[in-house]
Amino acid sequence: MKVLAKELNVSIATVSKALNDSYEISEQMKSRVREAALRLNYTLNPYASSLRNKKSKTIAVILPEITDSFFSLAINGIQSIAEKKGYHVLIYLSHEKFANEIAIVSECTSGRVDGVLISIASETTNPDHLLKLQEENIPIVFFDREFEGLDIASVTTNDFESGYLAASHLIAIGCEKPIFLSISSSLGICTKRAEGFKVALQEMNFEFKYDPIFICNGNELEQYNQVQNLLTGIHRPDGIVASVEKLIKIIYTISYEIRLSIPTELKVLIFSTLDYAPILNPPLSTISQPAFEIGKTAADLLFKRIEKKDYNISDNKIVIPSVLVKRGSSS
Amino acid sequence: MKVLAKELNVSIATVSKALNDSYEISEQMKSRVREAALRLNYTLNPYASSLRNKKSKTIAVILPEITDSFFSLAINGIQSIAEKKGYHVLIYLSHEKFANEIAIVSECTSGRVDGVLISIASETTNPDHLLKLQEENIPIVFFDREFEGLDIASVTTNDFESGYLAASHLIAIGCEKPIFLSISSSLGICTKRAEGFKVALQEMNFEFKYDPIFICNGNELEQYNQVQNLLTGIHRPDGIVASVEKLIKIIYTISYEIRLSIPTELKVLIFSTLDYAPILNPPLSTISQPAFEIGKTAADLLFKRIEKKDYNISDNKIVIPSVLVKRGSSS
DNA sequence: GTGAAAGCGCTAACAG
DNA sequence: CTGTTAGCGCTTTCAC
């Protein structure tokens, strides 16, 4: 279309420079070009630019799922920064499947994106796909869920401490059979929260007559059945700390069905940013992660990596603390 | 990098064709090329391909906000189809602002995307930006929120009928001062739902002693104050139909604060797909939109437009009905 | 301050 | 079945 833009009787090069606000073009020329572009409704072809510049001006965000308030909020945070930087955001959903994640990550190669923000799937147990990306020099930043032990930047929350705090809270309000409800035995956020939970119990000289970490995985129905077995079984807990938001509905629903009173017979505490927690029946105590902030910070970090400046090694692992909000479900 | 791929001693064209699975290449050659590509960790540069093919293999999804279960679910539906088609999904958030929407839409030009799925901002009152896109021959499909009166495909729900149904339900359970709580006087989904609501009242010979449509707009705090005035004012309703999900928290919170009992003193019914509706206090009656289905159908429609086939004019305006789910808040 | 021309990585004619 | 070549729309030396 530059040919058409040459109705200004200038060269194609001049137009390109003018549109890119080059210093070697006169102000007068620039405004003439801009005016004509506007008039002819012309904008640069982004992919031709990308091809030349080897910069796509887009980032990928890879999430396990989107129907979780944590991830929605994180996207908001990411988007707010990307927009400011003039970057475009590609969204990919792994649905917690390792195979999907591998396929998605492989799409991010060959210059499609300038950087990747990822929260790994609960199934992911091997980081090769990420290492391959790194080899291509594509900056990666984990947010919330990281794969441990790699030299990749991350923005997470204080999972261990939060697990510790959660256990302490349950004990403080009188629980004798607390349990940590996890969805994965490998996912860092689960194992660290569980570990903090366990350590807190140990420090309080809690007697382990059963395993305080209960893992329920699979699809929603499967998780439902596992939790139902737990809550109707011989080792029924009197306090639960749930590791992810989607467990709320399962726990509450089963409690209603089997007429187990929260908080009288069962205290509940959950890792979640759910806006509706205060108006649930009963109001739900949460360990609220700074979701928007995590997304924002991760995006900031990614752009620093992309722009290769401010490359502060101390920035590599950022931890933003969660806060415990006590409500009716744990009183 | 094709130069490198020519360690196979074949031409660059052969490699290109092999990778694109062209019929004029022998199976043997294809597998040799694929093997080498895999080994050298090579993938096509997507933007170079886009430049040649004039196809970006990506679509844009423009949403008012993402922290709303309707939109999260819709994205899931859209993504499921896009993935199947091998398309990439760019997400943009207008935050209900018209100016943002214009800026976003203008980013979608010049071949950046092959098509656009959009749910318009509540502030949007002028369709020029969309018409400009259309002039560029970029297919557009509205989902949920459309701009009326244009020749643009849409997938929506039966807003009028749902509003009608909502009013009928409130009357049926004894409301004498029902009100429809809207967030915009121009947004189609709001006006149509409100219209259905009003018509139902008229048909039941309801006496209008006040305007049954109450509009609260602005940011969350402003909406909160407006609803508070409504619920503490002289014309306090005894039944509310709320037009969007985010009003739930406001209504419930205020009711608690001013000790207004739901459903005894106030029946509540809301347009929402909130998964947590059954476990709220009290359980919330909803008019549930088929969010996933709407997203999926809109994406399907968009791809038909993009692929220029199956171009069935009767597909232009698809309506997928919502369902009324009665729960404790309206009994 | 402006223009000519090469080339980013790929695909599609066309020739062989 | 495979190779040569032109050119997608842009940016960027390097001359002028």
XYZ file of C-alpha atoms (C1' of nucleotides) in Angstrom:
694
model
C 0.000 0.000 0.000
C 2.969 2.191 0.153
C 2.694 2.516 -3.570
C -0.596 4.250 -2.956
C 0.934 6.348 -0.255
C 3.209 7.574 -2.949
C 0.480 9.834 -4.084
C 2.555 12.202 -2.032
C 5.292 11.936 -4.637
C 7.833 10.753 -2.150
C 9.681 7.503 -1.963
C 8.509 4.498 -0.120
C 11.514 4.808 2.169
C 10.527 8.287 3.191
C 7.070 7.135 4.082
C 8.416 4.295 6.174
C 10.748 6.614 8.017
C 8.079 9.214 8.533
C 5.670 6.674 9.941
C 8.366 5.392 12.248
C 9.118 8.900 13.352
C 12.722 8.789 12.185
C 14.963 11.707 13.049
C 16.126 12.093 9.471
C 12.761 13.233 8.244
C 11.531 16.780 8.421
C 8.624 17.540 10.650
C 6.772 18.899 7.718
C 7.148 15.701 5.743
C 6.130 13.636 8.730
C 2.888 15.449 9.201
C 2.103 15.275 5.508
C 2.633 11.526 5.563
C 0.658 11.033 8.722
C -2.192 13.027 7.336
C -2.257 10.999 4.143
C -2.077 7.721 6.055
C -5.006 8.762 8.167
C -6.941 9.902 5.155
C -6.352 6.713 3.206
C -7.002 4.699 6.320
C -3.619 3.158 6.128
C -1.668 1.366 8.820
C 1.550 -0.579 8.622
C 1.310 -4.260 8.009
C 2.434 -5.598 11.358
C 3.782 -8.870 10.046
C 5.947 -7.280 7.407
C 7.398 -5.115 10.145
C 7.860 -8.122 12.365
C 9.668 -9.911 9.602
C 12.146 -7.110 9.169
C 12.542 -6.172 12.800
C 12.506 -9.638 14.259
C 10.146 -8.330 16.895
C 6.567 -9.399 16.997
C 5.381 -6.962 19.632
C 3.317 -9.749 21.059
C 3.621 -11.968 24.104
C 2.010 -15.280 24.925
C 0.178 -16.000 28.151
C -0.207 -19.694 28.903
C -2.709 -20.637 31.578
C -4.071 -23.876 32.994
C -7.604 -22.517 32.801
C -9.442 -19.265 32.656
C -12.540 -19.875 34.729
C -10.684 -19.180 37.921
C -10.715 -15.748 39.400
C -7.003 -15.865 40.051
C -6.192 -16.224 36.387
C -8.774 -13.698 35.263
C -7.288 -11.132 37.575
C -3.761 -12.029 36.556
C -4.670 -11.504 32.916
C -6.011 -8.105 33.830
C -2.689 -7.259 35.396
C -0.740 -8.570 32.445
C -2.926 -6.802 29.961
C -2.583 -3.483 31.746
C 1.176 -3.581 31.276
C 1.130 -5.012 27.770
C -1.216 -2.293 26.642
C 1.013 0.376 28.055
C 3.956 -1.119 26.199
C 2.032 -1.434 22.954
C 2.229 -5.204 23.004
C -0.379 -7.716 21.927
C -1.409 -10.642 24.083
C -2.001 -14.154 22.833
C -3.875 -16.383 25.262
C -3.445 -20.150 25.369
C -5.151 -22.624 27.700
C -3.488 -25.876 28.695
C -6.490 -27.176 30.629
C -3.957 -28.611 33.071
C -2.729 -31.104 30.435
C 0.957 -31.588 29.900
C 0.548 -32.555 26.257
C -1.404 -29.386 25.525
C 1.230 -27.311 27.212
C 3.968 -28.817 25.073
C 2.022 -28.119 21.902
C 1.310 -24.553 22.981
C 4.884 -23.805 23.926
C 6.069 -25.071 20.580
C 3.782 -22.535 18.923
C 5.644 -19.783 20.672
C 8.837 -20.383 18.765
C 10.201 -18.920 15.553
C 9.481 -15.393 16.525
C 5.761 -15.640 16.967
C 6.125 -13.994 20.343
C 8.803 -11.928 21.996
C 8.217 -13.478 25.374
C 6.133 -15.965 27.326
C 4.282 -15.725 30.616
C 3.336 -19.133 31.888
C 1.601 -20.743 34.808
C 2.293 -24.426 34.375
C -0.291 -27.178 34.168
C -0.785 -29.388 37.187
C 0.262 -32.340 35.054
C 3.557 -30.834 33.974
C 6.474 -32.804 35.363
C 9.179 -32.126 32.823
C 10.574 -28.780 31.734
C 12.138 -29.744 28.397
C 9.645 -27.774 26.353
C 10.492 -24.671 28.334
C 14.215 -25.217 28.045
C 13.830 -25.491 24.294
C 12.130 -22.101 24.277
C 14.917 -20.683 26.344
C 17.451 -21.969 23.855
C 15.731 -19.864 21.265
C 16.354 -16.908 23.530
C 12.725 -16.242 24.161
C 12.341 -14.737 27.625
C 10.054 -16.662 29.960
C 8.542 -15.594 33.242
C 6.520 -17.912 35.455
C 3.639 -16.449 37.340
C 2.073 -18.185 40.306
C 2.945 -21.703 39.226
C 6.576 -22.205 38.411
C 8.643 -25.191 37.511
C 11.212 -25.341 40.259
C 14.923 -25.599 39.861
C 15.296 -23.763 36.583
C 17.042 -20.533 35.899
C 13.837 -18.868 34.798
C 12.362 -15.778 36.379
C 9.175 -16.116 38.397
C 6.625 -14.118 40.293
C 4.906 -16.199 42.913
C 3.343 -15.871 46.300
C 4.658 -17.088 49.641
C 3.195 -20.557 49.364
C 5.064 -22.216 52.178
C 4.352 -19.471 54.679
C 0.721 -19.340 53.647
C 0.341 -23.073 54.162
C 1.984 -22.665 57.531
C -0.322 -19.829 58.414
C -3.362 -21.785 57.298
C -2.521 -24.737 59.530
C -1.829 -22.449 62.450
C -5.166 -20.792 62.003
C -7.049 -24.093 61.936
C -5.312 -25.289 65.073
C -5.916 -21.973 66.772
C -9.646 -22.275 66.251
C -9.661 -25.748 67.679
C -9.297 -28.201 64.834
C -8.029 -31.600 65.851
C -8.143 -33.299 62.485
C -7.024 -30.736 59.948
C -6.299 -31.726 56.397
C -4.755 -30.087 53.368
C -6.677 -30.758 50.195
C -4.304 -30.744 47.247
C -4.833 -31.310 43.555
C -1.361 -32.471 42.639
C 1.600 -34.189 44.227
C 4.022 -32.473 41.890
C 2.788 -28.944 41.374
C 4.999 -26.539 43.295
C 2.222 -24.351 44.633
C 0.531 -27.451 46.065
C 3.583 -29.128 47.497
C 4.899 -25.951 49.067
C 1.576 -25.023 50.599
C 1.214 -28.599 51.813
C 4.724 -28.552 53.199
C 4.097 -25.360 55.128
C 0.896 -26.886 56.416
C 2.682 -29.998 57.600
C 5.571 -28.173 59.178
C 3.191 -26.012 61.165
C 1.477 -29.100 62.520
C 4.810 -30.668 63.433
C 5.948 -27.585 65.255
C 2.804 -27.694 67.300
C 3.541 -31.286 68.179
C 0.553 -32.484 66.292
C 0.142 -36.255 66.373
C -0.134 -37.686 62.883
C -2.678 -40.449 63.062
C -3.369 -40.049 59.354
C -1.782 -38.323 56.381
C -2.753 -34.654 56.614
C -2.253 -34.180 52.873
C -5.126 -35.456 50.774
C -4.758 -35.344 47.024
C -7.776 -35.280 44.779
C -7.188 -35.105 41.073
C -8.848 -35.857 37.770
C -11.900 -34.153 36.382
C -14.483 -32.356 38.455
C -16.658 -35.413 38.992
C -13.710 -37.484 40.091
C -12.631 -34.787 42.500
C -16.154 -34.574 43.794
C -16.212 -38.290 44.542
C -12.859 -38.211 46.258
C -13.860 -35.326 48.478
C -17.154 -37.014 49.245
C -15.318 -40.130 50.342
C -13.081 -38.018 52.513
C -15.950 -36.214 54.176
C -18.008 -39.310 54.797
C -15.124 -41.620 55.631
C -13.635 -42.836 58.860
C -11.011 -40.111 58.918
C -13.355 -37.245 58.383
C -11.412 -34.037 58.998
C -12.749 -31.214 61.110
C -10.800 -28.615 59.172
C -9.844 -28.270 55.530
C -7.400 -26.050 53.756
C -8.109 -26.282 50.041
C -5.345 -25.505 47.598
C -7.300 -24.095 44.679
C -10.477 -22.185 44.028
C -12.428 -24.832 42.168
C -12.563 -26.957 45.315
C -14.872 -24.439 46.987
C -17.937 -25.525 45.119
C -17.184 -29.179 45.699
C -16.647 -28.815 49.433
C -19.674 -26.611 50.004
C -21.958 -28.722 47.881
C -21.007 -31.943 49.594
C -21.333 -30.344 53.014
C -24.881 -29.310 52.204
C -25.712 -32.736 50.854
C -24.450 -34.695 53.805
C -25.585 -32.006 56.220
C -22.178 -31.337 57.567
C -22.206 -27.933 59.160
C -19.578 -25.374 58.253
C -17.993 -24.119 60.464
C -19.414 -26.054 63.401
C -18.323 -29.478 62.246
C -15.912 -28.485 59.529
C -13.739 -25.395 59.273
C -12.880 -24.360 55.744
C -10.125 -22.178 54.467
C -9.130 -21.814 50.836
C -6.469 -20.382 48.605
C -8.525 -18.128 46.387
C -9.151 -14.633 45.186
C -12.856 -15.182 44.757
C -14.726 -11.931 44.945
C -17.817 -13.757 46.132
C -16.183 -15.353 49.178
C -17.853 -12.894 51.619
C -21.352 -13.659 50.373
C -21.136 -17.431 50.341
C -23.043 -19.483 52.879
C -21.196 -19.349 55.162
C -18.773 -16.566 54.222
C -15.575 -18.226 53.157
C -12.211 -17.642 54.767
C -9.530 -17.235 52.162
C -5.851 -16.974 51.709
C -5.996 -14.342 49.028
C -3.210 -14.103 46.529
C -2.401 -10.735 45.006
C -3.490 -11.955 41.584
C -3.576 -8.692 39.678
C -0.260 -7.690 41.206
C 1.350 -10.997 40.328
C 0.251 -10.674 36.715
C 1.404 -7.092 36.533
C 4.771 -7.796 38.091
C 5.362 -10.820 35.902
C 4.603 -8.777 32.816
C 6.921 -6.015 33.994
C 9.668 -8.518 34.508
C 9.094 -10.057 31.115
C 9.366 -6.712 29.367
C 12.601 -5.985 31.178
C 13.918 -9.250 29.813
C 12.609 -8.484 26.354
C 14.142 -5.064 26.355
C 17.380 -6.490 27.753
C 17.797 -3.595 30.091
C 17.445 -3.181 33.821
C 18.465 -6.771 33.797
C 18.745 -7.053 37.509
C 19.604 -10.554 38.587
C 18.058 -9.962 41.988
C 14.743 -9.604 40.207
C 14.798 -13.193 39.154
C 12.495 -14.624 41.773
C 9.887 -12.256 43.096
C 7.564 -13.262 45.909
C 4.453 -11.258 46.696
C 2.752 -12.349 49.906
C -0.811 -13.536 50.258
C -3.062 -12.506 53.085
C -5.296 -14.586 55.303
C -8.827 -13.250 55.470
C -10.836 -14.855 58.254
C -14.551 -15.216 57.678
C -17.416 -17.359 58.847
C -16.214 -20.665 57.459
C -13.356 -20.775 59.958
C -14.768 -19.412 63.178
C 16.872 -20.914 8.297
C 15.954 -22.797 5.274
C 19.530 -22.440 4.241
C 20.367 -24.647 7.146
C 17.612 -27.030 6.269
C 19.429 -27.423 3.014
C 21.816 -29.741 4.665
C 19.480 -32.197 3.008
C 20.785 -31.082 -0.348
C 17.385 -30.104 -1.610
C 16.044 -26.755 -2.637
C 14.408 -24.320 -0.318
C 11.197 -24.689 -2.286
C 11.123 -28.416 -1.707
C 11.470 -27.883 1.999
C 8.689 -25.351 2.014
C 6.406 -27.660 0.118
C 7.289 -30.643 2.240
C 6.572 -28.724 5.416
C 3.279 -27.572 3.989
C 2.434 -31.111 3.049
C 2.104 -30.327 -0.634
C 0.822 -33.058 -2.908
C 3.692 -32.639 -5.287
C 6.279 -33.929 -2.873
C 7.074 -37.587 -2.335
C 6.226 -39.110 0.987
C 9.811 -40.089 1.377
C 11.055 -36.541 0.907
C 8.424 -35.232 3.275
C 9.474 -37.498 6.091
C 13.143 -36.716 5.512
C 12.391 -33.014 5.742
C 10.173 -33.385 8.770
C 12.818 -35.424 10.503
C 15.484 -32.831 9.806
C 13.232 -29.997 10.921
C 12.535 -31.779 14.150
C 16.184 -32.544 14.669
C 17.289 -28.982 14.037
C 14.385 -27.751 16.082
C 13.098 -25.770 13.191
C 9.633 -24.341 12.655
C 8.344 -22.007 10.013
C 8.453 -18.327 10.764
C 4.763 -17.585 11.113
C 5.001 -13.952 10.111
C 6.862 -14.640 6.917
C 4.122 -17.100 6.039
C 1.485 -14.568 6.973
C 3.120 -12.015 4.773
C 3.008 -14.290 1.773
C -0.354 -15.880 2.404
C -2.162 -12.828 3.592
C -3.532 -14.962 6.371
C -2.489 -14.449 9.938
C -4.116 -17.551 11.370
C -5.100 -15.461 14.319
C -8.331 -13.924 15.502
C -8.995 -11.141 17.963
C -11.419 -11.410 20.858
C -12.503 -8.076 22.245
C -14.204 -8.109 25.617
C -15.488 -5.488 28.039
C -13.847 -7.294 30.929
C -12.552 -10.667 31.867
C -13.438 -10.997 35.527
C -16.952 -12.082 34.720
C -17.802 -15.721 34.501
C -19.759 -15.188 31.312
C -16.726 -13.938 29.453
C -14.378 -16.509 30.925
C -16.662 -19.261 29.764
C -17.137 -17.653 26.374
C -13.373 -17.506 25.917
C -13.224 -21.183 26.718
C -15.740 -21.849 23.993
C -13.936 -19.646 21.515
C -10.582 -21.151 22.339
C -11.868 -24.677 21.901
C -12.802 -23.927 18.322
C -9.772 -21.804 17.514
C -7.484 -24.522 18.726
C -9.207 -27.083 16.569
C -8.775 -24.812 13.568
C -5.141 -24.091 14.365
C -5.823 -20.436 15.001
C -4.257 -18.169 17.576
C -6.304 -15.942 19.856
C -5.449 -12.370 20.733
C -7.336 -11.016 23.731
C -8.143 -7.351 24.169
C -10.037 -5.712 27.028
C -12.041 -2.553 26.526
C -12.940 -2.160 30.209
C -16.302 -0.915 28.972
C -14.693 2.220 27.507
C -15.596 3.365 24.040
C -12.234 5.029 23.435
C -10.390 1.833 24.307
C -12.593 -0.137 21.990
C -11.818 2.172 19.099
C -8.092 1.898 19.712
C -8.317 -1.877 19.948
C -10.354 -2.269 16.799
C -7.896 -0.145 14.885
C -5.164 -2.596 15.908
C -7.043 -5.348 14.182
C -6.522 -3.895 10.735
C -3.842 -4.411 8.132
C -3.963 -8.139 8.352
C -3.072 -8.545 11.975
C -6.076 -10.784 12.401
C -8.259 -12.747 10.046
C -11.392 -12.063 12.014
C -12.797 -10.388 15.099
C -15.119 -11.593 17.829
C -16.451 -8.726 19.846
C -18.760 -8.049 22.740
C -19.136 -4.307 22.740
C -18.435 -1.988 25.649
C -21.376 -0.578 27.559
C -20.208 2.879 26.531
C -20.190 2.156 22.825
C -22.801 4.196 21.023
C -21.337 4.506 17.550
C -20.343 1.712 15.181
C -17.973 3.572 12.863
C -14.896 1.752 14.059
C -16.572 -1.540 13.254
C -17.723 -0.402 9.861
C -14.180 0.605 9.060
C -13.049 -2.903 9.879
C -15.743 -4.311 7.689
C -14.553 -2.162 4.813
C -11.244 -3.911 5.101
C -13.122 -7.156 4.642
C -12.298 -8.457 8.047
C -15.139 -10.698 9.229
C -16.740 -9.689 12.499
C -19.064 -11.650 14.728
C -20.704 -10.186 17.793
C -21.193 -12.443 20.752
C -23.620 -11.629 23.547
C -23.460 -7.871 23.146
C -24.088 -6.662 19.648
C -24.442 -3.274 18.087
C -27.926 -3.354 16.653
C -28.932 -2.458 13.174
C -25.777 -3.464 11.352
C -25.299 -6.189 8.825
C -22.883 -8.023 11.066
C -23.361 -11.575 12.280
C -24.110 -12.159 15.935
C -24.638 -14.873 18.490
C -26.742 -13.692 21.357
C -29.238 -14.981 23.841
C -32.968 -14.317 23.978
C -32.694 -11.133 25.974
C -36.210 -9.857 25.522
C -37.852 -13.156 26.405
C -35.567 -13.604 29.385
C -36.444 -10.185 30.699
C -40.086 -11.054 30.206
C -39.662 -14.333 32.013
C -37.822 -12.657 34.856
C -40.627 -10.170 35.443
C -43.231 -12.909 35.268
C -41.371 -14.902 37.849
C -41.117 -11.977 40.253
C -44.798 -11.248 39.931
C -45.645 -14.908 40.318
C -43.863 -15.055 43.656
C -45.707 -12.025 44.895
C -43.583 -8.985 44.153
C -45.473 -5.736 44.052
C -42.599 -3.382 43.438
C -40.278 -5.138 41.031
C -37.414 -3.320 39.412
C -34.940 -4.013 36.653
C -31.409 -2.982 37.536
C -29.568 -2.000 34.396
C -26.044 -0.736 33.790
C -26.641 1.109 30.554
C -29.405 2.866 28.719
C -27.889 2.100 25.346
C -26.423 -1.389 25.551
C -28.643 -3.789 23.635
C -28.561 -6.597 26.148
C -29.717 -4.177 28.822
C -32.396 -2.401 26.852
C -33.846 -5.616 25.479
C -33.908 -7.334 28.829
C -35.442 -4.204 30.331
C -37.976 -4.021 27.541
C -39.058 -7.625 28.057
C -39.308 -6.902 31.755
C -41.498 -3.891 31.170
C -43.734 -5.551 28.628
C -44.385 -8.432 31.002
C -45.468 -5.985 33.671
C -47.719 -4.173 31.247
C -49.363 -7.369 30.123
C -50.115 -8.180 33.711
C -51.729 -4.768 34.092
C -49.108 -3.685 36.501
C -49.595 -0.128 37.716
C -46.496 1.955 37.152
C -46.149 4.196 40.145
C -42.428 4.500 39.482
C -39.993 3.724 36.684
C -39.328 0.003 36.865
C -35.986 0.426 35.075
C -33.210 1.663 37.312
C -29.876 2.424 35.735
C -26.697 2.388 37.758
C -23.487 3.115 35.978
C -19.950 4.287 36.574
C -17.318 2.481 38.562
C -18.033 -0.078 41.230
C -18.188 2.413 44.058
C -20.572 4.632 42.163
C -22.780 1.670 41.372
C -22.671 0.655 44.992
C -23.883 4.066 46.088
C -26.658 4.136 43.550
C -27.935 0.727 44.575
C -27.688 1.692 48.206
C -29.826 4.739 47.549
C -32.312 2.574 45.754
C -32.556 0.033 48.548
C -32.824 2.579 51.310
C -34.996 5.045 49.433
C -38.685 5.760 49.382
C -39.276 3.523 46.387
C -37.507 0.513 47.736
C -38.315 -2.420 45.469
C -39.349 -5.818 46.780
C -37.890 -7.590 43.805
C -34.823 -6.996 41.654
C -33.741 -8.387 38.351
C -30.106 -7.481 37.843
C -28.725 -7.278 34.342
C -25.131 -8.311 34.884
C -23.112 -10.479 37.174
C -21.073 -7.827 38.923
C -24.247 -6.474 40.542
C -24.578 -9.597 42.670
C -21.904 -8.630 45.103
C -23.265 -5.113 45.398
C -26.835 -6.189 46.045
C -25.947 -8.887 48.536
C -23.478 -6.742 50.401
C -25.880 -3.857 50.784
C -28.667 -6.172 51.844
C -26.487 -7.535 54.631
C -25.455 -4.071 55.688
C -28.912 -2.630 55.899
C -30.351 -5.915 57.180
C -32.701 -6.329 54.326
C -33.649 -9.973 54.131
C -33.390 -11.843 50.853
C -35.809 -13.303 49.856
C -38.289 -12.268 52.550
C -38.129 -8.553 51.909
C -36.356 -8.565 48.590
C -36.433 -11.177 45.842
C -33.349 -11.272 43.681
C -32.831 -12.699 40.237
C -29.795 -12.114 38.073
C -28.478 -12.600 34.585
C -25.385 -14.605 35.278
C -23.508 -17.825 34.702
C -21.875 -17.751 38.092
C -20.885 -21.221 39.165
C -21.137 -20.188 42.790
C -24.771 -19.053 42.638
C -26.050 -22.190 44.438
C -23.751 -21.716 47.403
C -24.349 -18.046 48.013
C -26.316 -16.894 51.024
C -29.063 -17.233 50.053
C -28.666 -19.363 46.922
C -29.074 -17.051 43.988
C -31.697 -17.446 41.289
C -30.199 -16.875 37.885
C -31.063 -16.475 34.294
C -28.156 -18.461 32.986
C -26.821 -17.711 29.575
C -25.220 -20.520 27.605
C -21.863 -18.775 27.748
C -19.591 -21.524 26.511
C -22.030 -22.317 23.738
C -22.298 -18.696 22.683
C -18.532 -18.403 22.458
C -18.258 -21.637 20.556
C -21.006 -20.788 18.124
C -19.656 -17.306 17.505
C -16.228 -18.737 16.769
C -17.750 -21.306 14.431
C -19.590 -18.600 12.605
C -16.490 -16.463 12.352
C -14.490 -19.279 10.824
C -17.204 -19.884 8.280
C -16.916 -16.245 7.301
C -13.140 -16.445 7.226
C -13.208 -19.547 5.074
C -15.873 -18.001 2.868
C -17.748 -21.236 2.636
C -20.987 -22.498 4.103
C -21.876 -18.883 3.911
C -25.423 -19.345 4.939
C -27.229 -16.068 5.227
C -29.712 -17.575 7.646
C -26.812 -18.010 10.031
C -26.408 -14.318 10.386
C -28.193 -13.828 13.675
C -28.131 -16.798 15.990
C -30.009 -16.768 19.270
C -29.316 -19.343 21.949
C -31.825 -19.248 24.796
C -31.041 -18.704 28.445
C -32.669 -20.663 31.216
C -34.215 -19.468 34.440
C -32.908 -21.336 37.457
C -34.974 -20.688 40.549
C -33.162 -20.771 43.847
C -33.528 -19.373 47.351
C -33.177 -15.715 46.489
C -36.514 -15.716 44.709
C -38.767 -17.944 46.751
C 16.459 15.522 3.919
C 15.291 12.048 0.551
C 15.622 7.912 -2.569
C 17.378 3.283 -4.571
C 17.964 -1.134 -3.559
C 18.793 -5.223 -0.815
C 16.763 -8.546 1.958
C 13.818 -10.346 6.377
C 11.677 -15.888 5.606
C 8.458 -17.645 3.130
C 5.248 -19.431 -0.947
C 3.619 -19.982 -5.632
C 4.224 -19.854 -10.468
C 6.545 -21.987 -13.732
C 10.158 -24.847 -15.807
C 12.326 -28.908 -16.043
C 8.720 -34.969 -8.244
C 12.124 -31.048 -7.618
C 14.386 -26.429 -8.469
C 14.549 -21.349 -9.951
C 12.792 -17.183 -9.231
C 9.870 -13.311 -8.092
C 7.805 -10.813 -4.628
C 4.533 -10.388 -0.047
C 5.300 -5.136 2.790
C 8.430 -3.412 5.300
C 13.170 -1.279 7.161
C 17.759 0.084 6.509
C 22.164 0.918 4.855
C 24.278 3.891 1.704
C 24.308 7.304 -1.981
C 22.857 11.552 -3.415
